[in-house]
PDB file of C-alpha atoms and ligand atoms in Angstrom:
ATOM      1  CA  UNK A  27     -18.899 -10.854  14.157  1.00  0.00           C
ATOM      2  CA  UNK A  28     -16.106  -8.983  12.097  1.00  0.00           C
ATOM      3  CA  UNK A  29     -12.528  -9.074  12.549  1.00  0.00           C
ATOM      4  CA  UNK A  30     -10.618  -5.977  13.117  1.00  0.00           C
ATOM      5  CA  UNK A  31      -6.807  -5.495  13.569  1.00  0.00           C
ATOM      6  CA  UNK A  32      -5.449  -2.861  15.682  1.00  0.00           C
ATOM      7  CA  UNK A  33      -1.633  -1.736  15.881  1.00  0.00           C
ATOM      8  CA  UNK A  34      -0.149   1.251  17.859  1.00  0.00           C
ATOM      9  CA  UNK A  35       1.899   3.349  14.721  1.00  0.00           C
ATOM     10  CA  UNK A  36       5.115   1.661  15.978  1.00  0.00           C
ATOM     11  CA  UNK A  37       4.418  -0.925  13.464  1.00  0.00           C
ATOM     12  CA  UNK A  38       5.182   1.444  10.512  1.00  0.00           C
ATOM     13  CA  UNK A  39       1.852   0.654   8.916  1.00  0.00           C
ATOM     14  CA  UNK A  40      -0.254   3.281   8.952  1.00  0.00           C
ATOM     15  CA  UNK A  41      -2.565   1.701   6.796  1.00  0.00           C
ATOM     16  CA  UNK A  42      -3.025  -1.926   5.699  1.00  0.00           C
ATOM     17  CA  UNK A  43      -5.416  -3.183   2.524  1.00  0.00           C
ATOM     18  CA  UNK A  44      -5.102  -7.169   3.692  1.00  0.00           C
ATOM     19  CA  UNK A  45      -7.767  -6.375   6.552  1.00  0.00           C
ATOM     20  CA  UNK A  46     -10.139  -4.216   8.730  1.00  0.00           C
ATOM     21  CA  UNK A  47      -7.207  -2.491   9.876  1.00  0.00           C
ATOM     22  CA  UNK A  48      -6.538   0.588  12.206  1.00  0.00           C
ATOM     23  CA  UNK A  49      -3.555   2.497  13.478  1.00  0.00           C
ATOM     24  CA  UNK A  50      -3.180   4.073  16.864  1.00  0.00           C
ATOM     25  CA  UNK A  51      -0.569   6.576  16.457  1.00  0.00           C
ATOM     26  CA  UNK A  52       2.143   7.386  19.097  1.00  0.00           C
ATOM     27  CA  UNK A  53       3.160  11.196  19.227  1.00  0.00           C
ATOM     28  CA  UNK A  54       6.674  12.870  18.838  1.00  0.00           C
ATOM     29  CA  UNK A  55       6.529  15.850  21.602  1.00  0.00           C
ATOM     30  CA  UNK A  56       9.291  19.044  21.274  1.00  0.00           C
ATOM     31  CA  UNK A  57       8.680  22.188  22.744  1.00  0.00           C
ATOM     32  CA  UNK A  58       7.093  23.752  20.222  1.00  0.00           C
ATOM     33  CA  UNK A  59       5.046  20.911  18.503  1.00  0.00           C
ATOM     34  CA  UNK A  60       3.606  17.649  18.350  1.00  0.00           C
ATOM     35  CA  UNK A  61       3.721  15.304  15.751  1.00  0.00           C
ATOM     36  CA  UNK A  62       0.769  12.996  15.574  1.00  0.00           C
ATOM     37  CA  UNK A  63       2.645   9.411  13.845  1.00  0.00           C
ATOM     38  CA  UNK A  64      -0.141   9.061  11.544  1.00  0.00           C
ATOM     39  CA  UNK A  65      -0.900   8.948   7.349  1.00  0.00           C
ATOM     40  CA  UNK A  66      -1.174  13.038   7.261  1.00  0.00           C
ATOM     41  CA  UNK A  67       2.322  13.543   8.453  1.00  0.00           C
ATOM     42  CA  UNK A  68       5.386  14.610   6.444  1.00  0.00           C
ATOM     43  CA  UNK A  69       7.583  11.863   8.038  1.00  0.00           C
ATOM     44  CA  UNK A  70      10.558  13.362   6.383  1.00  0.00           C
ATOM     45  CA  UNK A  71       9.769  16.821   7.429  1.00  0.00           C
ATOM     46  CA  UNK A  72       9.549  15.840  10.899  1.00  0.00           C
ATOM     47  CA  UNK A  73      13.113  14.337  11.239  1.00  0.00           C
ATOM     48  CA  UNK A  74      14.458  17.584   9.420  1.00  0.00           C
ATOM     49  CA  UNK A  75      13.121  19.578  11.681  1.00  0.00           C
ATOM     50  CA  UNK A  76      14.035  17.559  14.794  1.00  0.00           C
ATOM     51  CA  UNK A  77      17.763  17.758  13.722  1.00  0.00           C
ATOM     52  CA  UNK A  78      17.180  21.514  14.459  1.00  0.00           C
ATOM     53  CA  UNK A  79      15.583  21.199  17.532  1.00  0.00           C
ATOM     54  CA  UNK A  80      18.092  21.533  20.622  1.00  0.00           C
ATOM     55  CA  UNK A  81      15.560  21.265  23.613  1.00  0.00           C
ATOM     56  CA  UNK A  82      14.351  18.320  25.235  1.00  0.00           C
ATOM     57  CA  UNK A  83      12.331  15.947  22.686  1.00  0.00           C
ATOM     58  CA  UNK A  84       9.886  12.925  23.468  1.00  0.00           C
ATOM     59  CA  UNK A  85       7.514  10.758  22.498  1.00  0.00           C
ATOM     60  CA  UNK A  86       4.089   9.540  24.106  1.00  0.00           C
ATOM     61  CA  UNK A  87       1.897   6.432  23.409  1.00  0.00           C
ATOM     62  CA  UNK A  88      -1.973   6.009  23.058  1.00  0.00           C
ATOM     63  CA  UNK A  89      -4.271   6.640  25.927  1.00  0.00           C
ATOM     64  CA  UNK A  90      -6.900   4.698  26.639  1.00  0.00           C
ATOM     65  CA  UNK A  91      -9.465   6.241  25.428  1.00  0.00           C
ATOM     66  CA  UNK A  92      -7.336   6.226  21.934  1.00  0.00           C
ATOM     67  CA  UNK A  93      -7.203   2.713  22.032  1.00  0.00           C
ATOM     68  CA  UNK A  94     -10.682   2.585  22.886  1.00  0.00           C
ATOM     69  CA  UNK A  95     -11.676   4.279  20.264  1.00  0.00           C
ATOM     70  CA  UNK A  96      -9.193   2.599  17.504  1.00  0.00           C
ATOM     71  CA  UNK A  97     -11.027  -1.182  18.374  1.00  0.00           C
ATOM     72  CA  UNK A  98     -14.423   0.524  17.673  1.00  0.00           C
ATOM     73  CA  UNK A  99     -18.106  -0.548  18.582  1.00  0.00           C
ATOM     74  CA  UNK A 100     -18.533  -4.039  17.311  1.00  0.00           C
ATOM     75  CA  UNK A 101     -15.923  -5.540  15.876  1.00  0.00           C
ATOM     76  CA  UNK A 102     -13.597  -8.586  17.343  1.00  0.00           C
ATOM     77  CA  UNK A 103     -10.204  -6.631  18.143  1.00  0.00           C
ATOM     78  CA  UNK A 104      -7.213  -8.135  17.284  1.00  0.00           C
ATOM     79  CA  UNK A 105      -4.152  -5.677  18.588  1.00  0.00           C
ATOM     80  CA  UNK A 106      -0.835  -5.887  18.865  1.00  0.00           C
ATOM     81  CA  UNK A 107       1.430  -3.546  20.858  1.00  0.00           C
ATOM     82  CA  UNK A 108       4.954  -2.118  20.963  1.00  0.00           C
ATOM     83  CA  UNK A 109       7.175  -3.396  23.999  1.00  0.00           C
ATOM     84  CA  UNK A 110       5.180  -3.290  27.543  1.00  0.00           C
ATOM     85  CA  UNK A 111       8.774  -2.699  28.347  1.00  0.00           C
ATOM     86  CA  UNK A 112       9.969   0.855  26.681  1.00  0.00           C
ATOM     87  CA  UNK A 113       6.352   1.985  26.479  1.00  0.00           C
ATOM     88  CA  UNK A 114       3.321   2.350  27.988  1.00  0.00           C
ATOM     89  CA  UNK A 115       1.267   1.714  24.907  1.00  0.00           C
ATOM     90  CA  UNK A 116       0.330  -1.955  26.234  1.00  0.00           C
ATOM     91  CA  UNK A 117      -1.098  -1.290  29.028  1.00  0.00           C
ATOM     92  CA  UNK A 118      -3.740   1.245  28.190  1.00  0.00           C
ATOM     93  CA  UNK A 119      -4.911  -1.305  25.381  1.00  0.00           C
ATOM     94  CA  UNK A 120      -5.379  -3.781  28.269  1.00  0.00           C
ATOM     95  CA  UNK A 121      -7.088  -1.256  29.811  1.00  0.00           C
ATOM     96  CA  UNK A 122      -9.165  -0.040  26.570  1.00  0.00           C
ATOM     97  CA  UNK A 123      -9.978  -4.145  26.060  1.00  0.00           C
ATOM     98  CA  UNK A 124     -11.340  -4.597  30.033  1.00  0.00           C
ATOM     99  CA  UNK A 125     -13.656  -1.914  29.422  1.00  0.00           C
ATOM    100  CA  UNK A 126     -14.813  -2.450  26.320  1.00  0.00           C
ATOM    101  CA  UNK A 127     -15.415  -6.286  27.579  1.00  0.00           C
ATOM    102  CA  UNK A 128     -16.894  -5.376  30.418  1.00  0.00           C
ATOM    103  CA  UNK A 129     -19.563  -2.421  28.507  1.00  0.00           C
ATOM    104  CA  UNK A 130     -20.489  -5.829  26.032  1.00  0.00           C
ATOM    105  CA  UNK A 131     -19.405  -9.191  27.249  1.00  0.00           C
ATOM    106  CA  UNK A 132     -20.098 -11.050  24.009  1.00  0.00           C
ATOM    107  CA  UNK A 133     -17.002  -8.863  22.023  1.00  0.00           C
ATOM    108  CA  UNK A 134     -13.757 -10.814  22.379  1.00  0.00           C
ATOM    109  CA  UNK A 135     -10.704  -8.503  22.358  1.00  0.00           C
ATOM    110  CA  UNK A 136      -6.760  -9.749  22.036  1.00  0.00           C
ATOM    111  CA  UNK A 137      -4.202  -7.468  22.946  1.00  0.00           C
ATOM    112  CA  UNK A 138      -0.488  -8.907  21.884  1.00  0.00           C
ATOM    113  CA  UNK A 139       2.083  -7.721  23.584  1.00  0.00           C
ATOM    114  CA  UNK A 140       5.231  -8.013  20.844  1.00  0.00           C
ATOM    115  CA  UNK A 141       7.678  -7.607  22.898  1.00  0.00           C
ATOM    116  CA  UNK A 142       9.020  -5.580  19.968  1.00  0.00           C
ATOM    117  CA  UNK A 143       8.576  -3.271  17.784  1.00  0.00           C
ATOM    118  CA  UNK A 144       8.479  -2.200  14.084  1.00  0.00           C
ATOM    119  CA  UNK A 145       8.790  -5.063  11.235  1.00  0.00           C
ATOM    120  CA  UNK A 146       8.515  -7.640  13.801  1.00  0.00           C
ATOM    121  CA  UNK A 147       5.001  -6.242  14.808  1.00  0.00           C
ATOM    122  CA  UNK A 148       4.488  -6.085  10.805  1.00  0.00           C
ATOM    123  CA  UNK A 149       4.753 -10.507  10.296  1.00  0.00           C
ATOM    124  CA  UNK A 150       1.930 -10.624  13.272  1.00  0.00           C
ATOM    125  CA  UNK A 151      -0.015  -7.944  11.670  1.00  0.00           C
ATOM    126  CA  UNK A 152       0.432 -10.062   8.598  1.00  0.00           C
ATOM    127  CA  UNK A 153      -0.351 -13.157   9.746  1.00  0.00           C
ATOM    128  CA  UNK A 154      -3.398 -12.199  11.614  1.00  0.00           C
ATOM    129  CA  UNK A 155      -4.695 -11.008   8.246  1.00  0.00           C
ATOM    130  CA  UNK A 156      -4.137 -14.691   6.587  1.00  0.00           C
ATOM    131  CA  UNK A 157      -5.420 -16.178   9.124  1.00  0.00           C
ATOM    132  CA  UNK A 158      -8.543 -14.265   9.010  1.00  0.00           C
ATOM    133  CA  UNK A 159      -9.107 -15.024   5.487  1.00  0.00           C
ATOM    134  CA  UNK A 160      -8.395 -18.314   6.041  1.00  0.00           C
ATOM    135  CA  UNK A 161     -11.927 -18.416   7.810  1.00  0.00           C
ATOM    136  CA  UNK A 162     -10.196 -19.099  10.816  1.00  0.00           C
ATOM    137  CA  UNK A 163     -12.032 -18.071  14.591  1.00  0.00           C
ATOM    138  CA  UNK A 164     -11.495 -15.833  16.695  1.00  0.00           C
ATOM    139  CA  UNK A 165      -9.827 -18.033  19.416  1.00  0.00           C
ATOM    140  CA  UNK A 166      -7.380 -19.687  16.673  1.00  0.00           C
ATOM    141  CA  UNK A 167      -6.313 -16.376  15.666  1.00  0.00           C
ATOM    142  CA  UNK A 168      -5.366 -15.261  18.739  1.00  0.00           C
ATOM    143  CA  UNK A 169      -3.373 -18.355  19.684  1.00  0.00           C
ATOM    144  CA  UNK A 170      -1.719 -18.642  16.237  1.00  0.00           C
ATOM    145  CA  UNK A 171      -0.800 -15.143  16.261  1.00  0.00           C
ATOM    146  CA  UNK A 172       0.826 -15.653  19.404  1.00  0.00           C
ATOM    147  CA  UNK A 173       2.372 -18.815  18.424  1.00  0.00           C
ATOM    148  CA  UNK A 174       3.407 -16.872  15.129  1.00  0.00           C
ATOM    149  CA  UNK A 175       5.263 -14.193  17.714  1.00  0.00           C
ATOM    150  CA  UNK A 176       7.540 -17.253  19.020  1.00  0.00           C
ATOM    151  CA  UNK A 177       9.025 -17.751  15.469  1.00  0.00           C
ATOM    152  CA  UNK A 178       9.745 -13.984  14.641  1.00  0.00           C
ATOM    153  CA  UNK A 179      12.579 -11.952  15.291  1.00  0.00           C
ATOM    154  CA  UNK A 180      14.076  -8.406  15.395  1.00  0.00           C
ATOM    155  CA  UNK A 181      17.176  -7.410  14.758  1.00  0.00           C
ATOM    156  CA  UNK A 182      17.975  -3.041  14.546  1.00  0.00           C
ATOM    157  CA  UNK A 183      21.522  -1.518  13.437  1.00  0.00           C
ATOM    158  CA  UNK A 184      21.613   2.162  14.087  1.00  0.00           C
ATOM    159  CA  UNK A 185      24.139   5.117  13.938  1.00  0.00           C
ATOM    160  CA  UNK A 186      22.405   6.910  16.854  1.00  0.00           C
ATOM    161  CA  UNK A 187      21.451   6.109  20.362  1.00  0.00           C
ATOM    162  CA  UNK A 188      20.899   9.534  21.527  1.00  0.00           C
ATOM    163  CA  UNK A 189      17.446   9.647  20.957  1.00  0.00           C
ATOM    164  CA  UNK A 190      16.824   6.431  23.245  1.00  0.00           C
ATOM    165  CA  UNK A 191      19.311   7.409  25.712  1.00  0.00           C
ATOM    166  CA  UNK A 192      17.861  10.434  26.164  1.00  0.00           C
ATOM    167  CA  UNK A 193      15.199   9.124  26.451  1.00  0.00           C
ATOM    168  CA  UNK A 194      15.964   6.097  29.523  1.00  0.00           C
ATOM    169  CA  UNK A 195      15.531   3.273  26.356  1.00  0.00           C
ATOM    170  CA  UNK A 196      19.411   2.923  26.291  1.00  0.00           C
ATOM    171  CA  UNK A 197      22.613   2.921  28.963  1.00  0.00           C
ATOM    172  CA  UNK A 198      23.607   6.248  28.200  1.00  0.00           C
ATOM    173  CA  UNK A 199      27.373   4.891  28.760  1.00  0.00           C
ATOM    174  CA  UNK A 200      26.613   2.193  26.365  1.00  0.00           C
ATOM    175  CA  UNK A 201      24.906   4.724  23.727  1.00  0.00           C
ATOM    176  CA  UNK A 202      27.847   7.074  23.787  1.00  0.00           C
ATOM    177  CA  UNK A 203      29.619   4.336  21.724  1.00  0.00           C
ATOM    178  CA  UNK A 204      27.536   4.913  18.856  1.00  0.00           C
ATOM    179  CA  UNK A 205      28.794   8.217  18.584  1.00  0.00           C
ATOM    180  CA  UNK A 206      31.959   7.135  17.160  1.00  0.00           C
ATOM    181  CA  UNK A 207      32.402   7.818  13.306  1.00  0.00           C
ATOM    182  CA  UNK A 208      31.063   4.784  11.436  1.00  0.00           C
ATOM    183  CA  UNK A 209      30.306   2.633  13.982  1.00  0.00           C
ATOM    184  CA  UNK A 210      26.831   1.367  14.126  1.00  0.00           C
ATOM    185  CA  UNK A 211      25.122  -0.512  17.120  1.00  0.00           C
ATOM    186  CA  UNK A 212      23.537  -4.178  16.311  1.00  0.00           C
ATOM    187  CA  UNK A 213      21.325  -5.516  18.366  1.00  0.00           C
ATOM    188  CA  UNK A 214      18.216  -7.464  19.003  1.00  0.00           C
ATOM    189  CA  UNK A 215      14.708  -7.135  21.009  1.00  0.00           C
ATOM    190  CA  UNK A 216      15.660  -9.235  24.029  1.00  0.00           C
ATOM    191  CA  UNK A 217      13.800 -12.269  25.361  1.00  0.00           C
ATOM    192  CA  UNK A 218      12.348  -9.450  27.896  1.00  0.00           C
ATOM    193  CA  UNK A 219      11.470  -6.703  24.962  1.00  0.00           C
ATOM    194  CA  UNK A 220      14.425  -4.466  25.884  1.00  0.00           C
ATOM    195  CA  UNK A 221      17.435  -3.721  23.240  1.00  0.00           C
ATOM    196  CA  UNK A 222      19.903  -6.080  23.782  1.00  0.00           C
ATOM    197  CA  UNK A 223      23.032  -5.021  22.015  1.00  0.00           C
ATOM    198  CA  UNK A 224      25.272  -7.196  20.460  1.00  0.00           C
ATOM    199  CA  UNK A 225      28.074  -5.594  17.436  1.00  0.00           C
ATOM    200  CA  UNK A 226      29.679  -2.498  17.304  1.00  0.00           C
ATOM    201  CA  UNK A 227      30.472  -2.731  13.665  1.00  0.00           C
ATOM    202  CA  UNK A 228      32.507  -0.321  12.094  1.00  0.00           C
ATOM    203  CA  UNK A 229      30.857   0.720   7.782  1.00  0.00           C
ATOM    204  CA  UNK A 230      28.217  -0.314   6.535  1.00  0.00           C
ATOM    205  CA  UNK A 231      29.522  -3.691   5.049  1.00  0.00           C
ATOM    206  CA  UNK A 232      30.440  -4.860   8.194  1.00  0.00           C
ATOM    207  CA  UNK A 233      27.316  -4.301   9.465  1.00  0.00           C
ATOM    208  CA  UNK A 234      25.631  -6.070   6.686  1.00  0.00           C
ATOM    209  CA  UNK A 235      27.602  -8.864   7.696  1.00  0.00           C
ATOM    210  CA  UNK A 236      27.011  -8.535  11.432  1.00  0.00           C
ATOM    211  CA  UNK A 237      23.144  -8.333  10.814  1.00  0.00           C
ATOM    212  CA  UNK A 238      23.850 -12.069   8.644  1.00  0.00           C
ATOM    213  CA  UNK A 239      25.708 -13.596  11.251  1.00  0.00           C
ATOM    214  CA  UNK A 240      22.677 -12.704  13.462  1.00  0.00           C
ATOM    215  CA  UNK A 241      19.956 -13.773  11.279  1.00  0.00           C
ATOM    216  CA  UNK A 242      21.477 -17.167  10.964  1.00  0.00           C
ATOM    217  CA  UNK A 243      22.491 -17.752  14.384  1.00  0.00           C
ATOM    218  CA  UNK A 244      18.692 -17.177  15.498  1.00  0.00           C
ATOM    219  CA  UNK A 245      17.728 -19.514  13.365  1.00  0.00           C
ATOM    220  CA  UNK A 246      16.438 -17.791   9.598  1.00  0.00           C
ATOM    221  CA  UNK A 247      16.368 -20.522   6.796  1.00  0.00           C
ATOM    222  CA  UNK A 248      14.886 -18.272   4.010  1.00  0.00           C
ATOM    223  CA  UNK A 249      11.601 -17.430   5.075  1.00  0.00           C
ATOM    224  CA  UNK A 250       9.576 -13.886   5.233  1.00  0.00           C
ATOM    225  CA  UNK A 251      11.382 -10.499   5.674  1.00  0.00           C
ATOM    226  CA  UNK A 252      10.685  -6.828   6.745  1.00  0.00           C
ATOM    227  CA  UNK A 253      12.978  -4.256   6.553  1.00  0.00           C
ATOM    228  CA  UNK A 254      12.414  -0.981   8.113  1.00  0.00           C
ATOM    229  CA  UNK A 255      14.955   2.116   7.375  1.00  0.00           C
ATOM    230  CA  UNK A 256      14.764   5.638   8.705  1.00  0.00           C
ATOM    231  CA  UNK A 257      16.079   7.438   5.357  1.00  0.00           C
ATOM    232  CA  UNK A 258      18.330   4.538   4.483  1.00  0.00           C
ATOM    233  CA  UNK A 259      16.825   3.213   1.220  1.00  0.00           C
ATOM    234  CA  UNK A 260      20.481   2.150   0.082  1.00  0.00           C
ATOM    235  CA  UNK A 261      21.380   0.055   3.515  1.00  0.00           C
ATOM    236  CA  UNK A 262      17.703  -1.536   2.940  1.00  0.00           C
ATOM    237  CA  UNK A 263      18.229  -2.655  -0.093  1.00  0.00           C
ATOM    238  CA  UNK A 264      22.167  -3.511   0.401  1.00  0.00           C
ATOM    239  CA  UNK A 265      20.935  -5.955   3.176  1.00  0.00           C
ATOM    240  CA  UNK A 266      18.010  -7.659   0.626  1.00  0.00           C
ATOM    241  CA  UNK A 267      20.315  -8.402  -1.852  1.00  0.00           C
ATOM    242  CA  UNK A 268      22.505  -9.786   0.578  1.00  0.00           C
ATOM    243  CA  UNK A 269      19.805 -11.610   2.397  1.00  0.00           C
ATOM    244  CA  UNK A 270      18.695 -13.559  -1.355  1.00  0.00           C
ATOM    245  CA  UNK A 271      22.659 -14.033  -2.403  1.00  0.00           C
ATOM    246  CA  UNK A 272      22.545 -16.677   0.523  1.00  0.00           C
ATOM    247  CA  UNK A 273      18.759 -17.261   0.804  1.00  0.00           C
ATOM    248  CA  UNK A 274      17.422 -17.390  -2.783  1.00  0.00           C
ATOM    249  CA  UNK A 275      13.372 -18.004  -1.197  1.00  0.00           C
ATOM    250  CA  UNK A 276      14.031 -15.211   1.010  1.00  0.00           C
ATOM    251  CA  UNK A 277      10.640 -13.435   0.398  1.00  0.00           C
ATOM    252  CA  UNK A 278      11.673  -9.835   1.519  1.00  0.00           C
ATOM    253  CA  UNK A 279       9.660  -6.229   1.693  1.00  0.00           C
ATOM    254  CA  UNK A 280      11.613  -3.011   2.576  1.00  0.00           C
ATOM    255  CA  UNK A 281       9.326   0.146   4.027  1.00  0.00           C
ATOM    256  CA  UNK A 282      10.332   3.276   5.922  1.00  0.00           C
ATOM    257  CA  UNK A 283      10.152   3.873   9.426  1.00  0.00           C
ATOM    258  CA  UNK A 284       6.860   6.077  10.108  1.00  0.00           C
ATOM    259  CA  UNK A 285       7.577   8.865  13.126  1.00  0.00           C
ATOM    260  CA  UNK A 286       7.948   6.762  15.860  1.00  0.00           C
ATOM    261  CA  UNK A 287      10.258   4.354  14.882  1.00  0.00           C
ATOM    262  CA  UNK A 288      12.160   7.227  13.007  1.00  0.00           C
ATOM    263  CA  UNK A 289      12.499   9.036  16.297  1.00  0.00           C
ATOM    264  CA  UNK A 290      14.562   6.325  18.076  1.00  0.00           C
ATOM    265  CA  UNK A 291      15.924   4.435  15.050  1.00  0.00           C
ATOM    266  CA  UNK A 292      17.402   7.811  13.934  1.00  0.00           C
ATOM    267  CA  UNK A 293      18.842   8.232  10.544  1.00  0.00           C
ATOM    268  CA  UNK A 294      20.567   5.562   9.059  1.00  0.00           C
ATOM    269  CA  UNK A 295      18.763   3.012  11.000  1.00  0.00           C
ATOM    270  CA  UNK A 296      17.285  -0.329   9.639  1.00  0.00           C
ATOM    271  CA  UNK A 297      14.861  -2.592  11.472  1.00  0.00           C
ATOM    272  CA  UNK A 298      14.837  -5.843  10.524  1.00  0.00           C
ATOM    273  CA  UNK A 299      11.888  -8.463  11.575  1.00  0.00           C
ATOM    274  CA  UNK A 300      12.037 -11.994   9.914  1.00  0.00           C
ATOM    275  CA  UNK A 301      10.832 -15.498  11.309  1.00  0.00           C
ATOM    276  CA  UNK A 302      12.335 -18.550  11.879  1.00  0.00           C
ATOM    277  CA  UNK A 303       9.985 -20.692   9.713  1.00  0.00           C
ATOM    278  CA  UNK A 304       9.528 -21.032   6.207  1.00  0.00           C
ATOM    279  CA  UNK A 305       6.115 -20.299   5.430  1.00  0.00           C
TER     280      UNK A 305
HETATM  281  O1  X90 B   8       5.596   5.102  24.867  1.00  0.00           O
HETATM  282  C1  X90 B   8       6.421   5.720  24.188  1.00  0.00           C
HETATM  283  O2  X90 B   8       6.596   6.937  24.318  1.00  0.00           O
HETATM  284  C2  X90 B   8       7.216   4.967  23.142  1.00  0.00           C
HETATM  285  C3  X90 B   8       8.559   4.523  23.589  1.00  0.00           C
HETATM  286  C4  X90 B   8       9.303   3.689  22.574  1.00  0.00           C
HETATM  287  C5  X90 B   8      10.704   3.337  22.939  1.00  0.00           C
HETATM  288  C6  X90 B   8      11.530   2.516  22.017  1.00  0.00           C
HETATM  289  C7  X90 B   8      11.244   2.480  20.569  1.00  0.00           C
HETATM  290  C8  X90 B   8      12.340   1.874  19.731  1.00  0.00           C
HETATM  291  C9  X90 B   8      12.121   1.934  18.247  1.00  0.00           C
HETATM  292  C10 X90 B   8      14.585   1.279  17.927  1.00  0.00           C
HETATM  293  C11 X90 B   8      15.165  -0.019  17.558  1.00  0.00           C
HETATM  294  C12 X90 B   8      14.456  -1.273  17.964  1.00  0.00           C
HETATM  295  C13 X90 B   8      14.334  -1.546  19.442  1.00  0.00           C
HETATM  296  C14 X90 B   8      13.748  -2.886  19.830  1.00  0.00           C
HETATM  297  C15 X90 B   8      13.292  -2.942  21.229  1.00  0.00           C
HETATM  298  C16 X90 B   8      12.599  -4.143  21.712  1.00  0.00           C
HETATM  299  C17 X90 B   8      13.238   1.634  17.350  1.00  0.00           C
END
């Protein structure tokens, strides 16, 4: 049977030439519109128009029946979700997988739960694609994948928090902070998948060293890197060249946050997955 990889749009990869690949795309709700986090959207035009909009703004995840329809007829699904805890996206692919295993027992479906988000979801997506070349079965996949998701990592530093405070992602106490002229919020996905904040650096080359001192304390030695900006090519690449000075193998890609992760990352914001290992 064929493999197929599946990823709700927080992954920033709306499309992906390694592999069968499909994105489920989360939405971006104001009053007046939706935006669907997909390849036909002006990314850029969203954000400029949400820094005009003063009423209440959201965001929603797949329903089932998206999901269901993402992992297709035949194929072997391997998917990978955002958080199961800032979004209900993981649950209605476990829901979308029961049912689909259940209509034709002989289909094997994996649903990941990252625990994460963005660039960190990326290195899975990645790595399931390898190891699908490699020739490698369905059941290896799955549990190399999820071994894969032990050695990777996300770090974020953003200017904003409103958008996830308003949104019950973020203490708004804590998110107020961020408000402050220059200071940016470091943090990591937590052991748990929530944000787990760690610096308040003030300019941006504190930061960069703040996002370092992370990296190395959790244990990078050089390996692969994704970095994720909303609108921040100059942090991005500020932070690769950084990343090489002290880790010439450092085998890094910079991309920009599609809508989702631009909606809570906010402007100025830089996602950063990267594993452990080198592979
Ligand atoms: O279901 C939904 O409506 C989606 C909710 C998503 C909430 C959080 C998205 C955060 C994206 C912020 C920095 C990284 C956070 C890492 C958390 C584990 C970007």
């Amino acid at each position: 049977m064929a493999f197929r990889i599946v990823s709700d749009s927080s992954s920033n990869l709306h499309s992906f030439s390694a592999a069968p690949y499909v994105s489920v795309p989360l939405k971006i709700i104001t009053k007046e519109k939706e935006y669907c986090d997909d390849a036909l959207l002006d990314v850029e035009g969203m954000i400029a128009d949400l820094a005009k909009v003063h009423g209440r703004t959201g965001t929603s995840c797949p329903n089932v029946y998206e999901w269901r329809e993402a992992m297709g007829d035949e194929d072997d699904v391997l998917a990978i979700t955002i958080t199961s805890n800032l979004s209900g996206s993981y649950a209605a692919a476990m829901q979308a997988k029961r049912e689909l295993e259940a209509e034709n027992p002989a289909r094997h479906i994996a649903v990941i739960d990252s625990l994460s988000t963005g660039p960190e979801m990326q290195l899975v997506i990645e790595r399931m694609a390898e190891l699908i070349a490699a020739g490698k079965s369905f059941a290896e996949i799955e549990r190399e994948a999820r071994d894969y998701l032990t050695h990777t990592h996300l770090i974020f530093c953003l200017q904003s928090l409103d958008n996830l405070a308003r949104n019950g992602r973020v203490n708004p106490l804590v998110a107020k902070v961020a408000g402050a002229l220059g200071i940016r919020i470091v943090g990591i996905a937590s052991a748990e998948g929530t944000l787990e904040l760690l610096h308040k650096p003030r300019g941006a080359v504190r930061a960069l060293g703040s996002i370092l001192a992370v990296m190395r304390q959790e244990g990078y030695q050089g390996g692969r890197v994704r970095i994720a900006h909303c609108l921040n090519e100059a942090g991005a690449t500020a932070l690769a060249d950084a990343i090489r000075k002290e880790f010439p193998s450092a085998e890094i890609e910079i991309l920009k946050t599609t809508a989702l992760c631009s909606f809570y990352a906010e402007e100025g914001g830089l996602m950063i997955g990267y594993e452990d290992i080198v592979s």
